[in-house]
Short mmCIF file of C-alpha atoms in Angstrom, two decimals:
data_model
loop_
_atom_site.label_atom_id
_atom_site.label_comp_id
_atom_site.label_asym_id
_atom_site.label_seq_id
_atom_site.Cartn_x
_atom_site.Cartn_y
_atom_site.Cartn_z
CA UNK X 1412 0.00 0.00 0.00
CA UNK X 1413 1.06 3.21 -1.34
CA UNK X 1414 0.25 6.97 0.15
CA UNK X 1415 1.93 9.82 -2.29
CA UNK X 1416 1.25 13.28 -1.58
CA UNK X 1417 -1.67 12.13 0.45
CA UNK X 1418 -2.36 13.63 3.80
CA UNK X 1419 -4.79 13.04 6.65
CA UNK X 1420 -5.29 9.36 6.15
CA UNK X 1421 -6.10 6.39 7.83
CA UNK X 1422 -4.60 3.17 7.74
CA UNK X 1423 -5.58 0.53 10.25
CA UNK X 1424 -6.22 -3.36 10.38
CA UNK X 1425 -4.65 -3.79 6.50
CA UNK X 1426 -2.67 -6.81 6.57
CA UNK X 1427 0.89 -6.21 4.19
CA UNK X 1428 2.62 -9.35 3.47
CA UNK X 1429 5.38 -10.54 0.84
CA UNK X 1430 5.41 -7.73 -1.14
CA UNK X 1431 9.06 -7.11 -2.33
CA UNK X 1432 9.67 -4.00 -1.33
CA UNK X 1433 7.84 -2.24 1.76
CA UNK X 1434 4.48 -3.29 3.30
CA UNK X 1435 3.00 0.20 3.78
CA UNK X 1436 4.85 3.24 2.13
CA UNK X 1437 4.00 7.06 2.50
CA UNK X 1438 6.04 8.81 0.59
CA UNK X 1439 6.44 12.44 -0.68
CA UNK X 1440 5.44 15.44 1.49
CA UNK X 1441 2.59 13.53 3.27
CA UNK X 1442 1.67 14.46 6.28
CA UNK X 1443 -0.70 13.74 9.36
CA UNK X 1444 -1.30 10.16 8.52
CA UNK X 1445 -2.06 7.55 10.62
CA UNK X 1446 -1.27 3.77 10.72
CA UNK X 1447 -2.52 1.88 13.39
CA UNK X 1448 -3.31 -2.00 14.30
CA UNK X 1449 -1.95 -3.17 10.84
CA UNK X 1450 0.08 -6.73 10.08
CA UNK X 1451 2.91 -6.65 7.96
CA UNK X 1452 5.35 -9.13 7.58
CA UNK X 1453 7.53 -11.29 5.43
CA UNK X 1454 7.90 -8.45 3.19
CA UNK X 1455 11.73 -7.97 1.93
CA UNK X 1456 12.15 -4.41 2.58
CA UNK X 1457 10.35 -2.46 5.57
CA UNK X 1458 6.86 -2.67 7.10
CA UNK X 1459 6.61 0.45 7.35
CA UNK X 1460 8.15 3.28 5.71
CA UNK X 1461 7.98 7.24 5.76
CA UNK X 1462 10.19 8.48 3.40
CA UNK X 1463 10.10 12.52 2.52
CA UNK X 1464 12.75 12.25 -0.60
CA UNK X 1465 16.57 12.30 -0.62
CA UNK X 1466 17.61 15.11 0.56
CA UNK X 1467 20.14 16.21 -1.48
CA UNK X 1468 18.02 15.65 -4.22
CA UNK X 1469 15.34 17.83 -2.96
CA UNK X 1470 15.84 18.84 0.48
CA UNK X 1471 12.39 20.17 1.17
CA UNK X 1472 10.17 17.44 0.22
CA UNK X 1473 9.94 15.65 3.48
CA UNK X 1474 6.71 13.63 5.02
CA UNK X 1475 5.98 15.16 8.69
CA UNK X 1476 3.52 14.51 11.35
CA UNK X 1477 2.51 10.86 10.42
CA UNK X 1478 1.47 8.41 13.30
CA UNK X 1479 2.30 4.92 13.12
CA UNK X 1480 1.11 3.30 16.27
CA UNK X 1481 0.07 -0.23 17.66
CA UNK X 1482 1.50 -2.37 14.05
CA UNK X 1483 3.04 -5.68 14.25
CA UNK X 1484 6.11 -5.94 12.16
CA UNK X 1485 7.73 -9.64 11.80
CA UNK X 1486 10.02 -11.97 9.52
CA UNK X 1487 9.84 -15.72 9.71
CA UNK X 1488 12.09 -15.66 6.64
CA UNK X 1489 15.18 -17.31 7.13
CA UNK X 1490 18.29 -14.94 7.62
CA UNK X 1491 20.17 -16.74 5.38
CA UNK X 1492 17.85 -15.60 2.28
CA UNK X 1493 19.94 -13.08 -0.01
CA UNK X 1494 17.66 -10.23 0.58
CA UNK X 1495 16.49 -10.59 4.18
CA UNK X 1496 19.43 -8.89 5.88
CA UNK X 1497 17.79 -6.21 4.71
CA UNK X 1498 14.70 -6.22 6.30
CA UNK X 1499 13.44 -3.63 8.44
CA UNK X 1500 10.27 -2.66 10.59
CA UNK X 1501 9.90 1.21 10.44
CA UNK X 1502 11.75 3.53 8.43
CA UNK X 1503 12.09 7.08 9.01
CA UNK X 1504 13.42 8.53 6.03
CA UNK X 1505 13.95 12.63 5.98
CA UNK X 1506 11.06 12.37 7.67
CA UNK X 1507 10.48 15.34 10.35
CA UNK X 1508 8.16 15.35 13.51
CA UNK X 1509 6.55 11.89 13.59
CA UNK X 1510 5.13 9.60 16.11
CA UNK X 1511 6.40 5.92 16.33
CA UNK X 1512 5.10 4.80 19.22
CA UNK X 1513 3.54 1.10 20.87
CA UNK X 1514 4.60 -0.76 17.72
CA UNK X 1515 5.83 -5.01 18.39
CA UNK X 1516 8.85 -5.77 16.08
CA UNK X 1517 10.42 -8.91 15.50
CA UNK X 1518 12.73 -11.21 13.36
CA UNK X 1519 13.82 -8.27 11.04
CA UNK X 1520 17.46 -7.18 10.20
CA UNK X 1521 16.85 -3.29 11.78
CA UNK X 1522 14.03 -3.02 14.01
CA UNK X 1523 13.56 0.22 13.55
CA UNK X 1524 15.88 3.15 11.48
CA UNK X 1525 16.25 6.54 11.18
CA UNK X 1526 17.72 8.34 8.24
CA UNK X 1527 18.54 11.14 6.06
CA UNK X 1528 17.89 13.97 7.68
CA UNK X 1529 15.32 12.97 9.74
CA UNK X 1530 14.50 15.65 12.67
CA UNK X 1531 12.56 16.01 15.62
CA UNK X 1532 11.05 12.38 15.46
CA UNK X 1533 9.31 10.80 18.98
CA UNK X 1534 9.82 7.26 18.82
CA UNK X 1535 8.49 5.83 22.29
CA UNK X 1536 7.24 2.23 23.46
CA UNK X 1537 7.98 -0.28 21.07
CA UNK X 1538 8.88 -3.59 21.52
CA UNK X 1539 11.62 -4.73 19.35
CA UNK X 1540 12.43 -8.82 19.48
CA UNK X 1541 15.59 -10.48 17.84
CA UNK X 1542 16.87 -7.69 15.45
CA UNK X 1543 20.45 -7.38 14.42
CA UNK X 1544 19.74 -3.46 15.75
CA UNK X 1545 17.19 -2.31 17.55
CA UNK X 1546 17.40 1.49 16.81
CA UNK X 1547 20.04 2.35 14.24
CA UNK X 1548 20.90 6.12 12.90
CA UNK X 1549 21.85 4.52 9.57
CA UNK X 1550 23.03 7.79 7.99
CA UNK X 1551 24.14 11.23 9.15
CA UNK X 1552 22.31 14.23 9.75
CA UNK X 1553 19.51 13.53 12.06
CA UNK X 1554 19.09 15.31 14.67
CA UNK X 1555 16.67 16.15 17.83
CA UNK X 1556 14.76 12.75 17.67
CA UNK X 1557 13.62 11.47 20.97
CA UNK X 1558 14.01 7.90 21.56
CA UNK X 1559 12.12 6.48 24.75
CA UNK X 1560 10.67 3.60 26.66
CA UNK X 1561 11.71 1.17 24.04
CA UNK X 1562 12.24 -2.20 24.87
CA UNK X 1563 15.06 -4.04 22.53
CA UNK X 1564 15.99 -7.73 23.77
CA UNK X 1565 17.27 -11.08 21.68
CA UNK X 1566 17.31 -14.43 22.61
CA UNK X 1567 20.31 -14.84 20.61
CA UNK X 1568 22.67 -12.92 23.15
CA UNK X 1569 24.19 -10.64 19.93
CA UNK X 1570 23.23 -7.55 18.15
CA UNK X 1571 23.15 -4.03 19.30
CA UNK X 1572 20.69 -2.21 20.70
CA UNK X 1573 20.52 1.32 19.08
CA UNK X 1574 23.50 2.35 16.85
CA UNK X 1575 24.28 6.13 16.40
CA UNK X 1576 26.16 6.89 13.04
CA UNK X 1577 28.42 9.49 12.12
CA UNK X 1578 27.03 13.08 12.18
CA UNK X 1579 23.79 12.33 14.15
CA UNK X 1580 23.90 14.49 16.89
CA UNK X 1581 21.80 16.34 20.11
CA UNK X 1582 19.14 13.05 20.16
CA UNK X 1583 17.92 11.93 23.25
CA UNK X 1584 17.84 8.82 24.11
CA UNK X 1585 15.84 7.87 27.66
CA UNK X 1586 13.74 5.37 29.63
CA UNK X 1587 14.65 2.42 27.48
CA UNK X 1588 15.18 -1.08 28.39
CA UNK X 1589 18.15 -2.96 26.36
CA UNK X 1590 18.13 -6.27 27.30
CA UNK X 1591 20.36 -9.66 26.54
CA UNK X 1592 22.70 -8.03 23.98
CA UNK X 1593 26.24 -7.29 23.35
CA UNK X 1594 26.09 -3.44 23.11
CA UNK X 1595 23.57 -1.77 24.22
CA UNK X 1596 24.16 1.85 22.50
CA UNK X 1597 27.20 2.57 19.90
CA UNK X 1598 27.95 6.47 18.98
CA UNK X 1599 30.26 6.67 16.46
CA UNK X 1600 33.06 9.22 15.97
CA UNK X 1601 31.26 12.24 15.11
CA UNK X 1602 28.01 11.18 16.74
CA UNK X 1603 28.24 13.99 19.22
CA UNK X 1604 26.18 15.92 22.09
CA UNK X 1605 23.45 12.98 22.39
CA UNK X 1606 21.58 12.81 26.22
CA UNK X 1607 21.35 8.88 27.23
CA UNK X 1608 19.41 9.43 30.91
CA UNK X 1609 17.04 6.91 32.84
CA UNK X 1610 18.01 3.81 30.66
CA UNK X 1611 18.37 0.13 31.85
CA UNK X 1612 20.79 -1.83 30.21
CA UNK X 1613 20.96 -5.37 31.83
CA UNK X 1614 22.72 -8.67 30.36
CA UNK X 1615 24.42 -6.85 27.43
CA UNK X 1616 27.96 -7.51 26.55
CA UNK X 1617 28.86 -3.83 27.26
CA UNK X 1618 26.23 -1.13 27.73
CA UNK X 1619 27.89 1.79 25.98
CA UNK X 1620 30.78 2.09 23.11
CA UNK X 1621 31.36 5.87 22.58
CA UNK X 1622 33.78 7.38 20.08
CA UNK X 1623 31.55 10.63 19.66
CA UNK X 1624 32.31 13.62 21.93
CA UNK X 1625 30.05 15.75 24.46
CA UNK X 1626 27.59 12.87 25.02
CA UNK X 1627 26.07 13.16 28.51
CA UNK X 1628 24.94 10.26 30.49
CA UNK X 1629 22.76 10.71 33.61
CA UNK X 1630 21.06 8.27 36.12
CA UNK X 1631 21.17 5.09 33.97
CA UNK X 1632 21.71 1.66 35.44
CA UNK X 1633 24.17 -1.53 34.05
CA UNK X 1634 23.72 -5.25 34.75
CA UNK X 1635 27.18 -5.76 33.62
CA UNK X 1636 30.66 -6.12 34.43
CA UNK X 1637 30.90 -2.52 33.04
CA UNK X 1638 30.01 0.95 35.21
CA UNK X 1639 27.26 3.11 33.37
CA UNK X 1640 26.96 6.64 35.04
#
């Protein structure tokens, strides 16, 4: 399913499955849309994507105050398929000031990412099984997204729970849960002046890797060998 230029829509209880690219797209300055209660899975590229357009192709065409609330996003695909490594569950893609909030997430690649110049995002509550990431800033320039009460866990004991790129910088990340993996957040060199307060990072291999500079850390707690402050 396909939303272009199409605002104040909604989307709820559509089932998306095995399509080969994404589930449910809206694309191309769309804006207060709402997906809710849908089913998507097995398809090879996201569940759900908002994508505005690249932006140094056209920096101003960007999809803004969408909701997408209360989906379930899954894979049973085998990992070992070609194309399912690149499977995701939401995409944020230059995508400014939407809501991603009380969505369940499993068996994908990237549970959720956020991309492009994406700004001022709120993504809050989901549940995010047995991704490779949880959360990943997969490119640069995204900035004042707030990223909370997430819960990210794996059976598998690997996998990272939200990875900050390059360039991504003054995000806040707080009152999430990263559970049973082994990092819990990764800031890159250049990934600078993030907030990571309130969070709960128990069984992970190490709870924070942090080549950026200025990132402040307040009040979170570690189940591991290693001291989070």
């Amino acid at each position: 399913l396909f939303l272009v230029e199409s605002s104040f829509n909604v989307i709820s209880e559509v089932v998306a499955f095995e399509n080969d690219y994404d589930g449910i797209r809206i694309m191309w300055l769309s804006y207060a849309n709402t997906v809710s209660n849908c089913v998507c899975y097995n398809n090879k590229g996201s569940g759900i994507q908002i994508i505005g357009w690249y932006p140094d192709l056209a920096p101003d065409v960007e999809s803004q105050y969408n909701v997408v609330s209360g989906n379930t996003i899954y894979s049973t695909l085998s990992k070992w398929q070609p194309y399912v490594s690149w499977t995701r569950g939401v995409v944020l893609h230059n995508a400014n000031k939407n809501i991603v909030i009380g969505n369940s997430i499993y068996g994908v690649s990237k549970g959720i990412i956020i991309l492009d110049k994406s700004i001022g995002n709120h993504v809050i509550g989901n549940s995010i099984y047995d991704a490779d990431t949880g959360i990943d800033f997969l490119t640069s320039n995204c900035v004042i997204n707030w990223i909370a009460s997430n819960f990210i866990t794996s059976k598998l004991g690997s996998g990272y729970g939200i990875y900050v790129r390059a360039n991504n910088k003054e995000n806040w990340f707080t009152g999430n849960i990263i559970n049973f993996l082994s990092k819990g957040i990764i800031f890159e060199s250049g990934a600078d002046n993030n907030i990571v307060e309130g969070n709960i990072f128990r069984l992970v291999g190490g709870p924070v890797d942090d080549q950026g500079t200025g990132n402040i850390y307040k009040h979170n707690i570690g189940y591991t060998t290693e001291t989070v402050s």
